[in-house]
CSV table of C-alpha atoms and ligand atoms in Angstrom, one decimal:
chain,number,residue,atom,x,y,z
A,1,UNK,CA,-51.2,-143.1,75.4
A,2,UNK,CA,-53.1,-141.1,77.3
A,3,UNK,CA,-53.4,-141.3,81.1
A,4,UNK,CA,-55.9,-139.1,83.1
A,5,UNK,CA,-54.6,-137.5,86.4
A,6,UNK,CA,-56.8,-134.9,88.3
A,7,UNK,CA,-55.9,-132.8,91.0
A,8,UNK,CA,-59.0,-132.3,93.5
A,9,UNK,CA,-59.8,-128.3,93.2
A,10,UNK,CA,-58.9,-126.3,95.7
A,11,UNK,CA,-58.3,-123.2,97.4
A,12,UNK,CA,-55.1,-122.1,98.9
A,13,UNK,CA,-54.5,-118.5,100.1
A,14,UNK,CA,-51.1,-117.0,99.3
A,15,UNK,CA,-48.9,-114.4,101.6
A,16,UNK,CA,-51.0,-111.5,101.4
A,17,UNK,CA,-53.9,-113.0,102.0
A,18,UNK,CA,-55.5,-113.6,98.5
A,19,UNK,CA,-57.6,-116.7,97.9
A,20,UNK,CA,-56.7,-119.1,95.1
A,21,UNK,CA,-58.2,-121.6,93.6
A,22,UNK,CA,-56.1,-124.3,92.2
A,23,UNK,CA,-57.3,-126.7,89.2
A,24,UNK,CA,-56.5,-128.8,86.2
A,25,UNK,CA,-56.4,-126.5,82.6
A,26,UNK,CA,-59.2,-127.7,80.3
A,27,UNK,CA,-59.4,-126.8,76.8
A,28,UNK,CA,-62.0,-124.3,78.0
A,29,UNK,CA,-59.9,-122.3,79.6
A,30,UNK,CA,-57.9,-121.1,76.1
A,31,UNK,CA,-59.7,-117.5,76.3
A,32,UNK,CA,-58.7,-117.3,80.1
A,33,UNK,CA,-55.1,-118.4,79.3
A,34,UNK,CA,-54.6,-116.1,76.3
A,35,UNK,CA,-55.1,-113.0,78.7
A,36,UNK,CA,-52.7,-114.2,81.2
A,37,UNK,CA,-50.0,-115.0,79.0
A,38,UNK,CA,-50.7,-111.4,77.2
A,39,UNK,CA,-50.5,-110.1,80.6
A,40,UNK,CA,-46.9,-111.0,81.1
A,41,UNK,CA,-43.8,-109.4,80.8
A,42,UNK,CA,-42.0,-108.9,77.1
A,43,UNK,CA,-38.9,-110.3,78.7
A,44,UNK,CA,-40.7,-113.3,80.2
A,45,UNK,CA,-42.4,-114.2,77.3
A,46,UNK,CA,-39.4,-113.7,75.1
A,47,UNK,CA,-37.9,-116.8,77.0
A,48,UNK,CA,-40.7,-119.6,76.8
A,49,UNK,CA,-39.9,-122.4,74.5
A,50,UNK,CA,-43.2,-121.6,72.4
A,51,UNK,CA,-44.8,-118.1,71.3
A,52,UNK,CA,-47.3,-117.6,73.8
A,53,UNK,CA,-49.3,-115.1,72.3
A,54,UNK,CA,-50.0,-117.4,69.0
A,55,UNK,CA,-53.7,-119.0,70.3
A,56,UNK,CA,-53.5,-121.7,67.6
A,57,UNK,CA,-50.2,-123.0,69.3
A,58,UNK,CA,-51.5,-122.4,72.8
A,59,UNK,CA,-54.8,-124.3,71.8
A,60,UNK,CA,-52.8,-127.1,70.4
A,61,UNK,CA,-50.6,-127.2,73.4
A,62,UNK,CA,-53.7,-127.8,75.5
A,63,UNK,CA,-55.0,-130.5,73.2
A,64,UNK,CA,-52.0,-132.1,72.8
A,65,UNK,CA,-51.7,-132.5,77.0
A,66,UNK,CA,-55.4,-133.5,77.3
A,67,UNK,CA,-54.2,-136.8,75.0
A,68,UNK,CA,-50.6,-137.2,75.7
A,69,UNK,CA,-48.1,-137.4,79.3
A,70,UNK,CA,-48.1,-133.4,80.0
A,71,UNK,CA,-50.4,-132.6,82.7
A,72,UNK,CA,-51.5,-129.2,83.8
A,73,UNK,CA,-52.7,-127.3,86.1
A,74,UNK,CA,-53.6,-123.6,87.1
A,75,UNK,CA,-54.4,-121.0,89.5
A,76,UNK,CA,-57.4,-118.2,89.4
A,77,UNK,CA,-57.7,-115.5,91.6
A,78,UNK,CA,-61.9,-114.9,90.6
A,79,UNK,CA,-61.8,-116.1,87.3
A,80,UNK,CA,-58.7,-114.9,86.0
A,81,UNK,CA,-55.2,-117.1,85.5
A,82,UNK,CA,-52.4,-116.0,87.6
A,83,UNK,CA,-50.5,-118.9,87.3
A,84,UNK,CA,-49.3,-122.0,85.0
A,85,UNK,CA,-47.5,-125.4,85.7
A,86,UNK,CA,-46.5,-128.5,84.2
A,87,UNK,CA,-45.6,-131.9,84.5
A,88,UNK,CA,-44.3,-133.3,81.5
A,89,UNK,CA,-43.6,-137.0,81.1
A,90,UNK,CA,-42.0,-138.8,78.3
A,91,UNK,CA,-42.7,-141.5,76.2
A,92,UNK,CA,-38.7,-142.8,76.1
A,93,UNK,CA,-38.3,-145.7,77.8
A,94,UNK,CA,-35.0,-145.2,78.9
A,95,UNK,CA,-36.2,-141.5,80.4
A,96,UNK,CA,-39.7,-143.0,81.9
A,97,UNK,CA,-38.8,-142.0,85.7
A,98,UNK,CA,-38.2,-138.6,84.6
A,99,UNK,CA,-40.4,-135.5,84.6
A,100,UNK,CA,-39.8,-132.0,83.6
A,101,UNK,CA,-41.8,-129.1,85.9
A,102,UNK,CA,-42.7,-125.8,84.6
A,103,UNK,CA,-44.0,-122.9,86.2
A,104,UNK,CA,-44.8,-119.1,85.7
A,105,UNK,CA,-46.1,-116.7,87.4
A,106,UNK,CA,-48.2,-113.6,86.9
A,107,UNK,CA,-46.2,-110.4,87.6
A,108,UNK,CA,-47.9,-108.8,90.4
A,109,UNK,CA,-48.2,-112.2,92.2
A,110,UNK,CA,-44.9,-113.5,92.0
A,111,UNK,CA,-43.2,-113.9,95.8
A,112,UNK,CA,-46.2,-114.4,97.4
A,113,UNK,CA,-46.0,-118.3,97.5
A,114,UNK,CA,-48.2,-119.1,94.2
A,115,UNK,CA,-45.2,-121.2,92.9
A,116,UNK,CA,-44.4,-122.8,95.7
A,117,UNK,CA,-48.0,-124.1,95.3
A,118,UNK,CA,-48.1,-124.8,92.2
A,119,UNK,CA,-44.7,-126.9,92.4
A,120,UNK,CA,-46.1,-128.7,95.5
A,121,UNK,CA,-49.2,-129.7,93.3
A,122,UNK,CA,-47.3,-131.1,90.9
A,123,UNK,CA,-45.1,-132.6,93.4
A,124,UNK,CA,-48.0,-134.6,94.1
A,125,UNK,CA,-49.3,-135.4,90.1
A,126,UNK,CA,-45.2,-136.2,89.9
A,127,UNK,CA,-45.3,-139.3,93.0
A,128,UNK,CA,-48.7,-140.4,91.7
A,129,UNK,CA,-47.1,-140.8,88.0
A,130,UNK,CA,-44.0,-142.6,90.2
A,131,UNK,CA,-41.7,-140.0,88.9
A,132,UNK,CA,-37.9,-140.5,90.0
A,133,UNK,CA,-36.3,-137.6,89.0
A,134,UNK,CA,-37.5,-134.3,88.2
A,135,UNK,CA,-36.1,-131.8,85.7
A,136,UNK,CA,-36.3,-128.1,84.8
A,137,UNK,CA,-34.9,-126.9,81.7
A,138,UNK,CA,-34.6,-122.6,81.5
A,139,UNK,CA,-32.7,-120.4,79.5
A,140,UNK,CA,-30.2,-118.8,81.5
A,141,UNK,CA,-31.5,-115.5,81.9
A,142,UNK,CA,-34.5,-116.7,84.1
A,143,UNK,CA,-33.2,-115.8,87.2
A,144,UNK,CA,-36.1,-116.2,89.3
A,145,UNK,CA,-37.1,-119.6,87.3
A,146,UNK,CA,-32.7,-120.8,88.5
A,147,UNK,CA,-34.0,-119.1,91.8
A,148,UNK,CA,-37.0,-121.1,92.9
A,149,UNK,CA,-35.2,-124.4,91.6
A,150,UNK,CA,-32.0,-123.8,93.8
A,151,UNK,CA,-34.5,-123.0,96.7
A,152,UNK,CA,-36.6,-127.0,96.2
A,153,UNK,CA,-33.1,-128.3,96.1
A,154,UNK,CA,-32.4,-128.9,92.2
A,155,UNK,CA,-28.6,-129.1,91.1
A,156,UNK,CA,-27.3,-127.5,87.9
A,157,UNK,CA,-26.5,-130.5,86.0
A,158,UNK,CA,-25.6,-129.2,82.9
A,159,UNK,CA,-25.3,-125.8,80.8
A,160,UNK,CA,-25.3,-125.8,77.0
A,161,UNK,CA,-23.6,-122.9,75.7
A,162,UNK,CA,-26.1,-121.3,72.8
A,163,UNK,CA,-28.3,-124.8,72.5
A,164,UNK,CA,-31.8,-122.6,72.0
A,165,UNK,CA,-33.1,-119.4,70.4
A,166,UNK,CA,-35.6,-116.9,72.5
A,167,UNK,CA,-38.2,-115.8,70.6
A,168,UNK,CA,-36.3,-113.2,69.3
A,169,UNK,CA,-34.0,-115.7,67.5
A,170,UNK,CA,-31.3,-115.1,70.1
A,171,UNK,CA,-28.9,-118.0,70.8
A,172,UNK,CA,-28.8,-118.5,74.7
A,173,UNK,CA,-27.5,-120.6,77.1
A,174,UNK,CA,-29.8,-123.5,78.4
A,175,UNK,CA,-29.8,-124.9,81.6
A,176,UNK,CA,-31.0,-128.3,82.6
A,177,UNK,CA,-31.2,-128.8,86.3
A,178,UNK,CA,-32.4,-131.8,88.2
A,179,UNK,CA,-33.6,-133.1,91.9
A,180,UNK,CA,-34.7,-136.7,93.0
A,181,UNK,CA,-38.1,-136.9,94.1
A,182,UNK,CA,-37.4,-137.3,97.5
A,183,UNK,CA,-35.3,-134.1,98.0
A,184,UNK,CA,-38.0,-132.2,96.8
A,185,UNK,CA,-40.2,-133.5,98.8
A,186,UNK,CA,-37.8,-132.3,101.7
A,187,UNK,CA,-37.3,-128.8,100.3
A,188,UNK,CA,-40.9,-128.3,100.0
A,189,UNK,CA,-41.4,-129.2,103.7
A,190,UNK,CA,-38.9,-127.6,104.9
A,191,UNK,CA,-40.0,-124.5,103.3
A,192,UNK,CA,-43.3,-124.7,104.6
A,193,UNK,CA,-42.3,-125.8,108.2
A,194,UNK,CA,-40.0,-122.5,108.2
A,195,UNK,CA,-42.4,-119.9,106.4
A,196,UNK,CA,-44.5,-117.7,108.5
A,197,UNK,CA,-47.0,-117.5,106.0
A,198,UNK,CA,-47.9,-121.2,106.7
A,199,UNK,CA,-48.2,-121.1,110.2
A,200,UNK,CA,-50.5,-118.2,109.7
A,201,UNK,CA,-52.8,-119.8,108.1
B,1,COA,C1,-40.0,-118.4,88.8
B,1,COA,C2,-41.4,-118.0,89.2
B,1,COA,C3,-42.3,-119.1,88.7
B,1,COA,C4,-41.5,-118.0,90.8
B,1,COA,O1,-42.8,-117.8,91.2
B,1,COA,P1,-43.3,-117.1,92.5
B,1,COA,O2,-44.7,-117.3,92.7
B,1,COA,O3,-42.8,-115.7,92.5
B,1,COA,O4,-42.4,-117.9,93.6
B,1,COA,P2,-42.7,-118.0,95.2
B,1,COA,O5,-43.3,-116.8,95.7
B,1,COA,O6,-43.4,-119.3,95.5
B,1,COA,O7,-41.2,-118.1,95.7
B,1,COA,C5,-40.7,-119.2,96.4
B,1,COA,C6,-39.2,-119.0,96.7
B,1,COA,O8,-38.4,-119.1,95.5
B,1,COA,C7,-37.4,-118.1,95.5
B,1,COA,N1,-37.6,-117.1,94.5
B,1,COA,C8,-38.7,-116.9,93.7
B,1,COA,N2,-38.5,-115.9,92.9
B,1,COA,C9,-37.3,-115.3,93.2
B,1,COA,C10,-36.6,-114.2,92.7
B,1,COA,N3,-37.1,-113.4,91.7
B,1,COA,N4,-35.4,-113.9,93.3
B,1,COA,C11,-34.9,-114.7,94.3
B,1,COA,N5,-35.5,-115.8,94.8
B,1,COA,C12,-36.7,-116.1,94.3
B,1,COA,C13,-37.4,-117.5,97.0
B,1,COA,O9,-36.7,-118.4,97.8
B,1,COA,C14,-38.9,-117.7,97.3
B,1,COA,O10,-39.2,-117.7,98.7
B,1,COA,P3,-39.3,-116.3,99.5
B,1,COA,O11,-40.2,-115.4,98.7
B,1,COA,O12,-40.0,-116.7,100.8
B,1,COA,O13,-37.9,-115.8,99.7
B,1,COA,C15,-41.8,-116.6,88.7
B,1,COA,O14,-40.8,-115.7,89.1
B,1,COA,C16,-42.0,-116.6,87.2
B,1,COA,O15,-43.0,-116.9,86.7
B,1,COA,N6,-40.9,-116.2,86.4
B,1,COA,C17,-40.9,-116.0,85.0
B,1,COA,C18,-41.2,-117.3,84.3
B,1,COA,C19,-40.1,-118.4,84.5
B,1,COA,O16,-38.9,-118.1,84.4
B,1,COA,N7,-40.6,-119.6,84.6
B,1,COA,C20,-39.8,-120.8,84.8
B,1,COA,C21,-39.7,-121.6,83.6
B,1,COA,S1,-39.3,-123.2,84.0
């Protein structure tokens, strides 16, 4: 069933200064999101659940969340994608106060608070769906993805020794890590109430 949630636009500006603009992903943005995801890393593309770099499956990714429970959303510095997220519901009853987040990153604007946004944003998509619990799942070599999770006050719940393949059919580890909505909600604010870069600007 497919349930509409919009996040107003807006503009944010990140550590060094650089405007954002923050927005739902429409299918016209396919074009815009094939450069950014050719624009990453070999090694963080290797670890996505899906080839990135196929456009029929990203296109069908996008059409697939305009009808179903996965809601996106997306940054642009000027017109270009620096940055993805994700809230993805589930039709499972018994899983129904759950959501999974996703995020990544362009390269040369990673640590300068553009996921910290982009998790806040869907933060907010996550208490309007009435979202208990959220979840991030990542293959153990994503560091910074384990990082960022710790940081917003997720637990390592569970690791599953060589559950998925990369895309180079490599067996890994995957990590499922969880955090109740309200916790989140506390890490986020407390980051914010302790970062400089807020109270700058
Ligand atoms: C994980 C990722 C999304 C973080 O995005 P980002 O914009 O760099 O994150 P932020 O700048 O908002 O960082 C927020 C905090 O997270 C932690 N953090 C983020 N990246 C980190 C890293 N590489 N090492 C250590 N801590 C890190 C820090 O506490 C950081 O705060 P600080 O910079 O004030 O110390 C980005 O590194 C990325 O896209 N990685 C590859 C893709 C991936 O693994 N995605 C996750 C799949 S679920």
């Amino acid at each position: 069933m497919a349930r509409e949630a919009f996040i107003m636009e807006k503009t944010e500006t990140l550590k060094d200064g650089t405007k954002v603009t923050i927005r739902n992903l429409t299918v016209e943005d396919l074009d815009r999101l094939m450069s950014f995801y050719r624009s990453l890393p070999e090694e963080d593309i290797k670890y996505l659940r899906v080839d990135v770099t196929n456009k029929n499956i990203v296109k069908q990714r996008i059409e697939f969340a305009k009808a179903g429970d996965i809601f996106r959303i997306i940054a642009l510095k000027g017109d270009s994608i620096i940055a993805d997220g994700a809230l993805e519901l589930t039709t499972e009853e018994w899983r129904r106060h759950q959501g999974e987040l996703r995020v990544i990153v362009a390269e040369e604007f990673r640590r300068k608070g553009v996921g910290m946004i982009i998790m806040r944003e869907l933060y907010f998509l996550a208490m309007e769906k009435k979202v208990e619990k959220v979840v991030a799942k990542m293959m153990k070599p994503q560091i910074a993805a384990r990082t960022i999770c710790m940081t917003l006050g997720f637990h390592e719940e569970l690791v599953i020794p060589d559950y998925v393949k990369d895309q180079t059919g490599n067996f890994q580890d995957l990590i499922i890590m969880t955090c109740d909505i309200q916790e989140l909600w506390k890490e986020l604010d407390q980051f914010y109430m302790d970062s400089d870069w807020e109270r700058c600007r």
